[in-house]
Amino acid sequence: MAKLRVPSWLSSERNGSTANMDVDKKRLNRRSFPGLATTRSKEESLQKKEEEQSEVSKVESPESRMLVLAETIRVETERLQTYLQSNGIAQPSLSVDGPDDFPLLPDEIQQSRQKIVLATKELTNLVRGPRESVRYDVWSYLDTLSLQLINSYQIAKLVPLDAPIKLTELQSKTPLEPVNLARALRHAMTNNIFCEPSPGLIAHTANSRILAQDTSLQAWIGFNSEDIFPAAGHVMQALKSHPEATSITHTGFNFAFSTVGEEPMFVTLGKDPVRARRFANAMLSFTNGEGYEVSYFVDNYDLSDVNERGGTFVDVGGSHGFVSVEMAKKWKNMKFIVQDLPKMISSAPQPICEDATVAERISLQVHDFFTEQPAKGADVYYFRWIFHNYSQPYAVKILKSLIPALKPGARVVINDYCIRDPGSENPWDEKLMRSMDMIMGTLFNAQEREEREFCELFKAADHRFDFKGVYRVESCKMSVIEAVWNENGVEAQVDECKE
Ligand SMILES: C[S@@+](CC[C@H](N)C(=O)[O-])C[C@H]1O[C@@H](n2cnc3c(N)ncnc32)[C@H](O)[C@@H]1O
């Protein structure tokens, strides 16, 4: 049997694991903006491989692996519990009044959480065994299905927060036929969404209660289960008919919603204000998730020179402008333009923000980013969660459409994932990023990109884009990828984008 390697992030030896983590952290947060850091070199990758090889010597026999994992779970749970207790933070609980989220935690405590989740998952896999694990992993879509029914029929809002409700009474409040309501609820209960304290009585858990209260979360579940889930079921069909998989109108989404060869997903959503609003709110929920907070960008991206000269920041594909609102609060001398498709712009809140001194510096503009950029001579063109929606031909077109508007020194800033080498991300984030990559393929035939791919993208659009590199703030999952417009740029060298 092949031997299992113990990854350094899972080791329960405190000093060893912390030391490894520090090394990893330093390595992974290396940035390639001039003056801030240097690009990860081949030698460093090799060195990492060697370090990993040496981990093989710490191989555990399959019999003891369960105990290693159990010990990791015990040690890390104790660490998390102690931290919460000594800081007066409520302990996690599934009961209806359990806390909604963890507060911002120090890095090492956050890593404890990650280790617990990942060790628990591996231990579950080991204890179930390979055949049973794989056999039933494929049923994970049923978790989405039961959640879709509950969310779509707004069942969580029908269950009182303070007392259980009889299933029969709940049935009378929904158009869902009793068998289907009971089956969706009882399936969701296997995921701790609702509980049945005694037969026929339905009550909230913390999970179902948050679903009843959080409208952005409802939108997130709605978008994922009603737009992405059907699209995922049509990916095979899309790939079989268009194996090259670059067209944005021949995707799983297009096959699911009968728009093949007609229009991309955003146009479809844009035609329906309810769906457009749900998408915007879903993005808000996602953005508020751990490691995606807009504050990482707002707090760390330096615009003091632009602010000093009262410059302009264009948020291209900026949805309802929530990034610009936060930026305008910080940079009080700057102007902001939020651009998006007509339906998105018309459904944006008016005023965009309560504070008039912020709102008056933000304008909304209808603009299709595949056409010539109308905001000429701005200082920054910012794209958040845009480029990962597009395969290379489209992404190049978006950049080319900017060129007539660019003044020398204009910054083009992409705020997206930047994928690292397989296995170099912590597994928690790796799963998230790989999942997002799958979703991008499903909806757009698009992809998440590595640093080299971003560099190649800019160079493919125009050699005058001076690629500055990738910057990622500690604990943030998103990277800032930047290029500066250089009128006198020289023809790109073939090797320029290689690691
Ligand atoms: C994934 S969302 C990102 C929104 C926002 N930047 C954020 O960070 O949440 C993509 C946005 O691009 C907009 N969009 C899609 N196609 C567009 C186009 N051709 N021109 C302008 N905006 C577009 C969508 O309406 C949506 O608001």
Coordinates of C-alpha atoms and ligand atoms in Angstrom, one line a residue:
M1 CA 0.0 0.0 0.0
A2 CA 1.3 3.5 -0.8
K3 CA 2.5 5.4 2.2
L4 CA 0.8 8.6 3.3
R5 CA 2.8 11.7 3.9
V6 CA 1.9 13.8 6.9
P7 CA 1.5 17.4 5.6
S8 CA 3.2 19.9 7.8
W9 CA 0.0 21.9 8.3
L10 CA -1.6 18.8 10.0
S11 CA 1.2 18.0 12.4
S12 CA 0.1 18.2 16.0
E13 CA 3.6 19.0 17.3
R14 CA 3.1 22.6 18.3
N15 CA 6.6 23.9 17.8
G16 CA 7.3 21.9 14.6
S17 CA 4.0 22.9 13.0
T18 CA 4.3 26.5 13.9
A19 CA 7.8 26.7 12.6
N20 CA 6.8 25.0 9.3
M21 CA 3.8 27.3 9.1
D22 CA 6.0 30.4 9.4
V23 CA 8.2 29.2 6.6
D24 CA 5.2 28.4 4.5
K25 CA 3.6 31.7 5.3
K26 CA 6.7 33.7 4.4
R27 CA 7.0 31.7 1.2
L28 CA 3.4 32.0 0.1
N29 CA 3.0 35.7 0.8
R30 CA 6.0 36.6 -1.2
R31 CA 5.0 39.3 -3.6
S32 CA 6.4 40.5 -6.8
F33 CA 5.6 44.2 -6.8
P34 CA 8.9 46.0 -7.1
G35 CA 10.0 47.3 -3.7
L36 CA 7.6 44.9 -1.9
A37 CA 9.0 41.6 -2.7
T38 CA 10.5 39.2 -5.3
T39 CA 9.0 36.6 -7.5
R40 CA 9.1 33.0 -6.2
S41 CA 12.0 31.4 -8.0
K42 CA 12.5 28.0 -9.4
E43 CA 15.2 27.3 -6.7
E44 CA 12.6 28.0 -4.0
S45 CA 10.1 25.6 -5.6
L46 CA 12.8 23.0 -5.6
Q47 CA 13.7 23.7 -2.0
K48 CA 10.1 23.3 -1.1
K49 CA 9.9 20.0 -2.9
E50 CA 13.0 18.8 -1.0
E51 CA 11.4 19.8 2.3
E52 CA 8.3 17.9 1.4
Q53 CA 10.3 14.9 0.5
S54 CA 11.9 14.9 3.9
E55 CA 8.4 14.9 5.4
V56 CA 8.0 11.4 3.9
S57 CA 10.3 10.2 6.6
K58 CA 7.6 11.1 9.1
V59 CA 5.3 8.6 7.4
E60 CA 2.7 7.2 9.7
S61 CA 1.5 3.6 9.3
P62 CA -2.1 3.4 8.2
E63 CA -3.1 2.0 11.6
S64 CA -1.7 5.0 13.4
R65 CA -2.9 7.6 11.0
M66 CA -6.3 7.7 12.6
L67 CA -4.7 8.4 15.9
V68 CA -2.6 11.1 14.5
L69 CA -5.7 12.8 13.1
A70 CA -7.6 12.3 16.3
E71 CA -4.8 13.8 18.2
T72 CA -4.6 16.8 15.8
I73 CA -8.3 17.3 16.3
R74 CA -8.0 17.1 20.1
V75 CA -5.0 19.4 20.3
E76 CA -6.3 22.0 17.9
T77 CA -9.8 22.0 19.4
E78 CA -8.4 22.5 22.8
R79 CA -6.4 25.4 21.5
L80 CA -9.4 27.0 19.8
Q81 CA -11.6 26.4 22.9
T82 CA -9.1 27.9 25.2
Y83 CA -8.6 31.0 23.1
L84 CA -12.4 31.6 22.8
Q85 CA -12.8 31.1 26.6
S86 CA -10.0 33.3 27.6
N87 CA -11.2 36.1 25.3
G88 CA -14.8 35.9 26.4
I89 CA -16.0 34.8 23.0
A90 CA -19.1 32.5 22.8
Q91 CA -18.4 28.9 22.2
P92 CA -19.7 27.5 18.9
S93 CA -23.1 25.9 19.2
L94 CA -25.7 24.5 16.8
S95 CA -28.5 25.5 19.1
V96 CA -30.7 28.3 17.7
D97 CA -29.0 31.0 19.7
G98 CA -25.5 29.8 18.8
P99 CA -23.1 32.5 17.4
D100 CA -23.4 33.3 13.7
D101 CA -19.7 33.6 12.9
F102 CA -16.3 33.5 14.5
P103 CA -14.8 36.9 15.1
L104 CA -11.5 37.8 13.4
L105 CA -9.0 35.4 15.0
P106 CA -5.2 35.6 15.3
D107 CA -3.6 33.6 12.5
E108 CA -2.5 30.6 14.6
I109 CA -6.1 30.2 16.0
Q110 CA -7.5 30.5 12.4
Q111 CA -5.0 27.7 11.4
S112 CA -6.3 25.6 14.3
R113 CA -9.8 25.9 12.8
Q114 CA -8.5 24.8 9.4
K115 CA -6.6 21.9 10.9
I116 CA -9.7 20.7 12.8
V117 CA -11.9 20.8 9.7
L118 CA -9.4 19.1 7.4
A119 CA -8.3 16.4 10.0
T120 CA -12.0 15.7 10.7
K121 CA -12.6 15.3 7.0
E122 CA -9.6 13.0 6.5
L123 CA -10.5 10.9 9.5
T124 CA -14.1 10.6 8.3
N125 CA -12.8 9.4 5.0
L126 CA -10.5 6.8 6.6
V127 CA -13.2 5.6 8.9
R128 CA -15.7 5.2 6.1
G129 CA -13.2 3.5 3.8
P130 CA -12.4 4.4 0.2
R131 CA -15.3 2.6 -1.5
E132 CA -18.0 3.9 0.8
S133 CA -16.5 7.4 0.7
V134 CA -16.4 7.6 -3.1
R135 CA -19.8 5.9 -3.4
Y136 CA -21.6 8.5 -1.3
D137 CA -19.5 11.6 -2.0
V138 CA -21.3 11.7 -5.4
W139 CA -24.5 12.3 -3.5
S140 CA -23.3 15.7 -2.3
Y141 CA -25.6 17.3 -4.9
L142 CA -28.6 16.2 -2.7
D143 CA -27.3 18.6 0.0
T144 CA -27.8 21.4 -2.6
L145 CA -31.2 20.0 -3.6
S146 CA -32.7 20.0 -0.1
L147 CA -31.2 23.4 0.6
Q148 CA -32.6 24.7 -2.7
L149 CA -36.2 23.6 -1.8
I150 CA -36.0 25.0 1.7
N151 CA -34.6 28.3 0.4
S152 CA -36.8 28.6 -2.6
Y153 CA -40.0 28.0 -0.5
Q154 CA -38.6 30.2 2.3
I155 CA -39.2 27.5 4.8
A156 CA -36.7 28.9 7.3
K157 CA -38.8 32.1 7.7
L158 CA -42.0 30.0 8.4
V159 CA -40.5 28.3 11.4
P160 CA -40.7 30.5 14.6
L161 CA -37.3 31.4 16.1
D162 CA -38.4 30.9 19.7
A163 CA -40.4 27.6 19.6
P164 CA -40.8 24.5 17.5
I165 CA -43.7 24.2 15.0
K166 CA -45.7 21.1 14.2
L167 CA -44.8 19.7 10.9
T168 CA -48.5 19.6 10.0
E169 CA -48.9 23.3 10.7
L170 CA -45.8 24.1 8.7
Q171 CA -47.2 22.1 5.8
S172 CA -50.3 24.2 5.8
K173 CA -48.2 27.3 5.3
T174 CA -46.4 26.3 2.2
P175 CA -47.4 25.3 -1.3
L176 CA -44.9 22.4 -1.0
E177 CA -46.7 19.1 -0.9
P178 CA -46.3 17.4 2.5
V179 CA -44.1 14.5 1.4
N180 CA -41.7 16.8 -0.3
L181 CA -41.6 19.3 2.6
A182 CA -40.9 16.5 5.1
R183 CA -38.3 14.9 2.9
A184 CA -36.4 18.2 2.2
L185 CA -36.5 19.1 5.9
R186 CA -35.3 15.7 7.1
H187 CA -32.5 15.6 4.6
A188 CA -31.4 19.1 5.5
M189 CA -31.4 18.0 9.2
T190 CA -28.7 15.6 8.4
N191 CA -26.6 18.7 7.7
N192 CA -27.7 20.4 10.9
I193 CA -30.2 22.6 9.1
F194 CA -33.3 22.4 11.4
C195 CA -33.8 19.7 13.9
E196 CA -36.7 17.6 15.1
P197 CA -36.7 17.7 18.9
S198 CA -39.5 15.1 19.0
P199 CA -41.3 13.4 16.1
G200 CA -43.4 15.8 14.0
L201 CA -42.0 19.0 15.7
I202 CA -39.6 21.2 13.7
A203 CA -37.3 23.6 15.3
H204 CA -34.4 25.9 14.3
T205 CA -30.7 25.2 14.7
A206 CA -28.2 28.0 14.4
N207 CA -27.8 27.1 10.7
S208 CA -31.5 27.3 9.8
R209 CA -31.9 30.4 11.9
I210 CA -29.2 32.2 10.0
L211 CA -30.9 31.2 6.7
A212 CA -34.1 32.8 8.0
Q213 CA -32.4 36.0 8.9
D214 CA -29.6 36.7 6.4
T215 CA -31.0 38.0 3.1
S216 CA -27.6 37.9 1.4
L217 CA -27.2 34.3 2.4
Q218 CA -30.6 33.5 0.9
A219 CA -29.5 35.2 -2.3
W220 CA -26.3 33.2 -2.2
I221 CA -28.1 29.9 -1.8
G222 CA -30.6 31.0 -4.5
F223 CA -27.9 31.9 -7.0
N224 CA -25.9 28.7 -6.3
S225 CA -28.9 26.3 -6.3
E226 CA -31.1 27.8 -9.0
D227 CA -28.5 29.2 -11.4
I228 CA -25.3 27.3 -10.9
F229 CA -26.6 23.9 -9.9
P230 CA -28.7 23.3 -13.1
A231 CA -25.7 24.6 -15.1
A232 CA -23.4 22.1 -13.5
G233 CA -25.7 19.3 -14.5
H234 CA -25.3 20.4 -18.2
V235 CA -21.5 20.7 -18.3
M236 CA -21.0 17.3 -19.8
Q237 CA -23.4 18.2 -22.6
A238 CA -21.6 21.5 -23.2
L239 CA -18.2 19.8 -23.3
K240 CA -19.3 17.0 -25.6
S241 CA -20.7 19.5 -28.2
H242 CA -18.0 22.1 -27.8
P243 CA -14.9 20.4 -26.5
E244 CA -12.6 23.5 -27.1
A245 CA -14.6 25.1 -24.2
T246 CA -13.7 28.7 -24.7
S247 CA -17.0 30.2 -25.9
I248 CA -19.0 32.1 -23.3
T249 CA -22.3 31.1 -25.0
H250 CA -21.7 27.4 -25.1
T251 CA -21.4 26.6 -21.4
G252 CA -23.2 24.4 -19.0
F253 CA -25.3 27.5 -18.1
N254 CA -26.3 28.0 -21.7
F255 CA -27.4 24.4 -22.1
A256 CA -29.3 24.5 -18.8
F257 CA -31.2 27.7 -19.7
S258 CA -31.6 27.2 -23.5
T259 CA -29.5 30.1 -24.5
V260 CA -26.8 28.2 -26.4
G261 CA -25.0 30.5 -28.9
E262 CA -27.3 33.4 -27.9
E263 CA -26.0 35.3 -24.8
P264 CA -23.7 34.9 -21.8
M265 CA -25.0 34.3 -18.3
F266 CA -24.8 38.0 -17.2
V267 CA -27.0 39.1 -20.1
T268 CA -29.6 36.5 -19.1
L269 CA -29.5 37.6 -15.5
G270 CA -29.6 41.2 -16.5
K271 CA -32.9 40.8 -18.3
D272 CA -34.6 39.7 -15.1
P273 CA -34.4 42.3 -12.3
V274 CA -35.2 39.7 -9.6
R275 CA -32.4 37.4 -10.8
A276 CA -30.0 40.3 -11.2
R277 CA -30.7 41.5 -7.7
R278 CA -30.3 38.0 -6.3
F279 CA -26.9 37.8 -8.1
A280 CA -25.8 41.1 -6.7
N281 CA -26.8 40.1 -3.1
A282 CA -25.2 36.7 -3.5
M283 CA -21.9 38.5 -4.4
L284 CA -22.4 40.6 -1.2
S285 CA -22.7 37.4 0.9
F286 CA -19.6 35.9 -0.7
T287 CA -17.7 39.2 -0.3
N288 CA -18.5 39.2 3.4
G289 CA -17.1 35.7 3.8
E290 CA -13.8 35.1 5.7
G291 CA -10.8 36.2 3.6
Y292 CA -12.9 38.1 1.0
E293 CA -13.6 41.3 2.9
V294 CA -13.3 44.4 0.8
S295 CA -11.4 45.9 3.7
Y296 CA -8.3 43.9 2.6
F297 CA -8.2 45.9 -0.6
V298 CA -9.4 49.2 0.9
D299 CA -6.9 49.1 3.8
N300 CA -3.9 47.9 1.8
Y301 CA -4.0 49.2 -1.7
D302 CA -2.1 52.6 -1.7
L303 CA -3.8 55.4 -3.6
S304 CA -2.3 58.3 -1.7
D305 CA -0.7 59.9 -4.8
V306 CA -4.0 59.5 -6.8
N307 CA -5.9 60.9 -3.8
E308 CA -3.5 63.9 -3.6
R309 CA -4.2 65.0 -7.1
G310 CA -8.0 64.3 -6.9
G311 CA -7.7 61.4 -9.4
T312 CA -10.3 59.0 -10.6
F313 CA -10.9 55.3 -9.9
V314 CA -13.1 53.3 -12.3
D315 CA -14.7 50.2 -10.9
V316 CA -15.4 48.2 -14.1
G317 CA -18.1 45.6 -13.7
G318 CA -18.6 47.1 -10.2
S319 CA -22.1 45.8 -9.6
H320 CA -23.9 48.1 -7.2
G321 CA -20.7 49.9 -6.3
F322 CA -20.0 48.6 -2.8
V323 CA -16.2 48.6 -3.3
S324 CA -16.2 52.2 -4.5
V325 CA -18.3 53.2 -1.5
E326 CA -15.7 51.8 0.9
M327 CA -12.8 53.3 -1.2
A328 CA -14.5 56.7 -1.3
K329 CA -14.8 56.7 2.5
K330 CA -11.1 56.2 2.8
W331 CA -9.9 58.4 -0.1
K332 CA -11.8 61.6 0.4
N333 CA -10.3 63.6 -2.5
M334 CA -10.9 61.0 -5.2
K335 CA -13.8 60.5 -7.7
F336 CA -15.2 57.1 -8.5
I337 CA -17.1 55.7 -11.5
V338 CA -19.0 52.4 -11.1
Q339 CA -19.6 50.8 -14.5
D340 CA -21.9 47.9 -15.2
L341 CA -24.6 46.6 -17.5
P342 CA -27.9 48.6 -17.7
K343 CA -30.0 46.4 -15.4
M344 CA -27.3 46.2 -12.8
I345 CA -26.9 50.0 -12.8
S346 CA -30.6 50.7 -12.7
S347 CA -31.1 48.3 -9.7
A348 CA -28.3 49.9 -7.7
P349 CA -29.4 51.7 -4.4
Q350 CA -30.2 55.4 -4.7
P351 CA -28.4 57.1 -3.1
I352 CA -25.6 54.7 -3.3
C353 CA -24.6 55.6 0.3
E354 CA -26.2 57.5 3.2
D355 CA -23.2 59.7 3.6
A356 CA -23.6 62.5 1.0
T357 CA -19.9 63.5 1.1
V358 CA -19.2 59.9 -0.2
A359 CA -22.2 59.5 -2.5
E360 CA -21.5 62.8 -4.4
R361 CA -18.1 61.6 -5.5
I362 CA -19.4 58.3 -6.9
S363 CA -21.2 58.2 -10.3
L364 CA -22.8 55.2 -12.0
Q365 CA -22.3 54.6 -15.6
V366 CA -23.7 52.0 -18.0
H367 CA -20.8 50.5 -19.9
D368 CA -20.2 47.2 -21.6
F369 CA -16.5 46.4 -20.9
F370 CA -16.2 44.7 -24.3
T371 CA -16.6 48.1 -25.9
E372 CA -14.3 51.2 -25.9
Q373 CA -13.8 52.5 -22.4
P374 CA -15.7 55.8 -22.1
A375 CA -13.9 57.1 -18.9
K376 CA -10.8 58.5 -20.5
G377 CA -7.7 59.4 -18.6
A378 CA -8.6 57.9 -15.2
D379 CA -5.8 56.9 -12.8
V380 CA -7.0 53.4 -12.0
Y381 CA -9.2 50.9 -13.8
Y382 CA -10.2 48.2 -11.3
F383 CA -11.7 44.8 -12.1
R384 CA -12.9 42.7 -9.2
W385 CA -14.1 39.2 -9.8
I386 CA -14.2 40.0 -13.6
F387 CA -11.3 38.3 -15.4
H388 CA -11.9 34.9 -13.9
N389 CA -15.3 35.0 -15.7
Y390 CA -13.6 35.0 -19.1
S391 CA -11.4 32.7 -21.2
Q392 CA -8.3 34.2 -22.9
P393 CA -9.9 35.6 -26.0
Y394 CA -12.5 37.5 -24.1
A395 CA -10.1 38.6 -21.4
V396 CA -7.7 40.0 -24.0
K397 CA -10.7 41.9 -25.6
I398 CA -11.5 43.5 -22.3
L399 CA -8.0 44.8 -21.9
K400 CA -7.8 46.0 -25.5
S401 CA -11.0 47.9 -25.0
L402 CA -9.3 49.9 -22.3
I403 CA -6.4 51.1 -24.4
P404 CA -7.9 54.2 -26.1
A405 CA -8.7 55.5 -22.6
L406 CA -5.3 54.9 -21.0
K407 CA -3.0 57.8 -20.1
P408 CA 0.7 57.0 -19.3
G409 CA 1.0 55.6 -15.9
A410 CA -2.6 54.5 -15.6
R411 CA -2.9 51.4 -13.4
V412 CA -5.0 48.4 -14.4
V413 CA -5.8 46.5 -11.2
I414 CA -7.3 43.0 -11.2
N415 CA -8.6 41.7 -7.9
D416 CA -9.1 38.0 -8.3
Y417 CA -7.8 34.7 -7.0
C418 CA -4.3 34.0 -8.2
I419 CA -3.8 30.3 -8.2
R420 CA -0.6 28.9 -6.7
D421 CA 1.1 25.6 -7.5
P422 CA -1.0 22.6 -6.6
G423 CA -0.5 21.7 -3.0
S424 CA 1.2 25.0 -2.0
E425 CA -2.0 26.6 -0.8
N426 CA -3.4 25.5 2.5
P427 CA -6.0 22.8 1.7
W428 CA -8.9 24.8 3.0
D429 CA -8.2 27.6 0.5
E430 CA -7.1 25.2 -2.2
K431 CA -10.6 23.6 -2.1
L432 CA -12.3 27.0 -2.3
M433 CA -10.2 28.1 -5.2
R434 CA -10.5 24.9 -7.1
S435 CA -14.2 25.0 -6.5
M436 CA -14.4 28.5 -7.9
D437 CA -12.4 27.3 -10.9
M438 CA -15.0 24.6 -11.5
I439 CA -17.8 27.2 -11.3
M440 CA -16.0 29.5 -13.7
G441 CA -15.8 26.6 -16.2
T442 CA -19.5 25.7 -15.6
L443 CA -20.9 29.2 -16.1
F444 CA -18.4 30.8 -18.6
N445 CA -15.9 28.3 -19.9
A446 CA -13.5 30.5 -18.0
Q447 CA -10.9 29.8 -15.4
E448 CA -8.9 31.0 -12.4
R449 CA -5.3 32.0 -13.4
E450 CA -1.8 31.7 -12.1
E451 CA 0.6 34.7 -12.0
R452 CA 2.3 33.6 -15.2
E453 CA -1.1 33.4 -16.9
F454 CA -2.0 36.9 -15.8
C455 CA 1.3 38.2 -17.1
E456 CA 0.7 36.4 -20.5
L457 CA -2.8 37.9 -20.6
F458 CA -1.5 41.5 -20.4
K459 CA 1.3 40.8 -22.9
A460 CA -1.2 39.2 -25.3
A461 CA -3.4 42.3 -25.1
D462 CA -0.6 44.8 -25.7
H463 CA 3.2 44.9 -25.0
R464 CA 2.7 48.4 -23.5
F465 CA 1.1 46.9 -20.4
D466 CA 3.9 46.8 -18.0
F467 CA 3.1 43.8 -15.7
K468 CA 4.0 44.7 -12.1
G469 CA 3.2 41.3 -10.5
V470 CA 0.9 39.9 -7.8
Y471 CA 0.4 41.0 -4.2
R472 CA -1.6 39.1 -1.6
V473 CA -2.2 40.3 1.9
E474 CA -1.9 37.8 4.8
S475 CA -5.1 36.0 5.5
C476 CA -6.8 37.4 2.3
K477 CA -7.8 34.8 -0.3
M478 CA -7.8 37.3 -3.2
S479 CA -4.8 38.8 -4.9
V480 CA -4.1 42.1 -6.4
I481 CA -2.6 41.8 -9.9
E482 CA -1.3 45.0 -11.4
A483 CA -0.1 46.4 -14.7
V484 CA 0.8 50.0 -15.6
W485 CA 0.3 51.5 -19.0
N486 CA 3.6 52.5 -20.5
E487 CA 3.3 54.2 -23.9
N488 CA 7.0 53.4 -24.6
G489 CA 6.7 49.8 -23.6
V490 CA 9.1 47.5 -25.4
E491 CA 8.1 44.3 -27.2
A492 CA 7.7 41.5 -24.6
Q493 CA 10.4 38.9 -24.4
V494 CA 9.1 35.4 -24.7
D495 CA 10.5 34.4 -21.4
E496 CA 9.2 37.5 -19.6
C497 CA 6.3 35.8 -18.0
K498 CA 8.0 32.6 -17.0
E499 CA 8.4 31.8 -13.3
Ligands
LIG1 C1 -18.8 38.5 -10.6 S1 -19.5 40.1 -10.7 C2 -18.4 41.1 -9.8 C3 -19.1 42.3 -9.3 C4 -18.2 43.2 -8.5 N1 -17.0 43.7 -9.2 C5 -17.8 42.5 -7.2 O1 -16.6 42.5 -6.9 O2 -18.6 41.9 -6.5 C6 -19.4 40.5 -12.4 C7 -20.0 41.9 -12.7 O3 -19.7 42.2 -14.1 C8 -20.9 42.7 -14.6 N2 -20.8 42.5 -16.1 C9 -20.9 41.3 -16.8 N3 -20.7 41.5 -18.1 C10 -20.4 42.8 -18.2 C11 -20.1 43.6 -19.3 N4 -20.1 43.1 -20.6 N5 -19.9 44.9 -19.1 C12 -19.9 45.5 -17.9 N6 -20.2 44.8 -16.8 C13 -20.5 43.4 -17.0 C14 -22.0 41.9 -14.0 O4 -23.2 42.6 -14.1 C15 -21.5 41.8 -12.6 O5 -21.9 42.9 -11.8

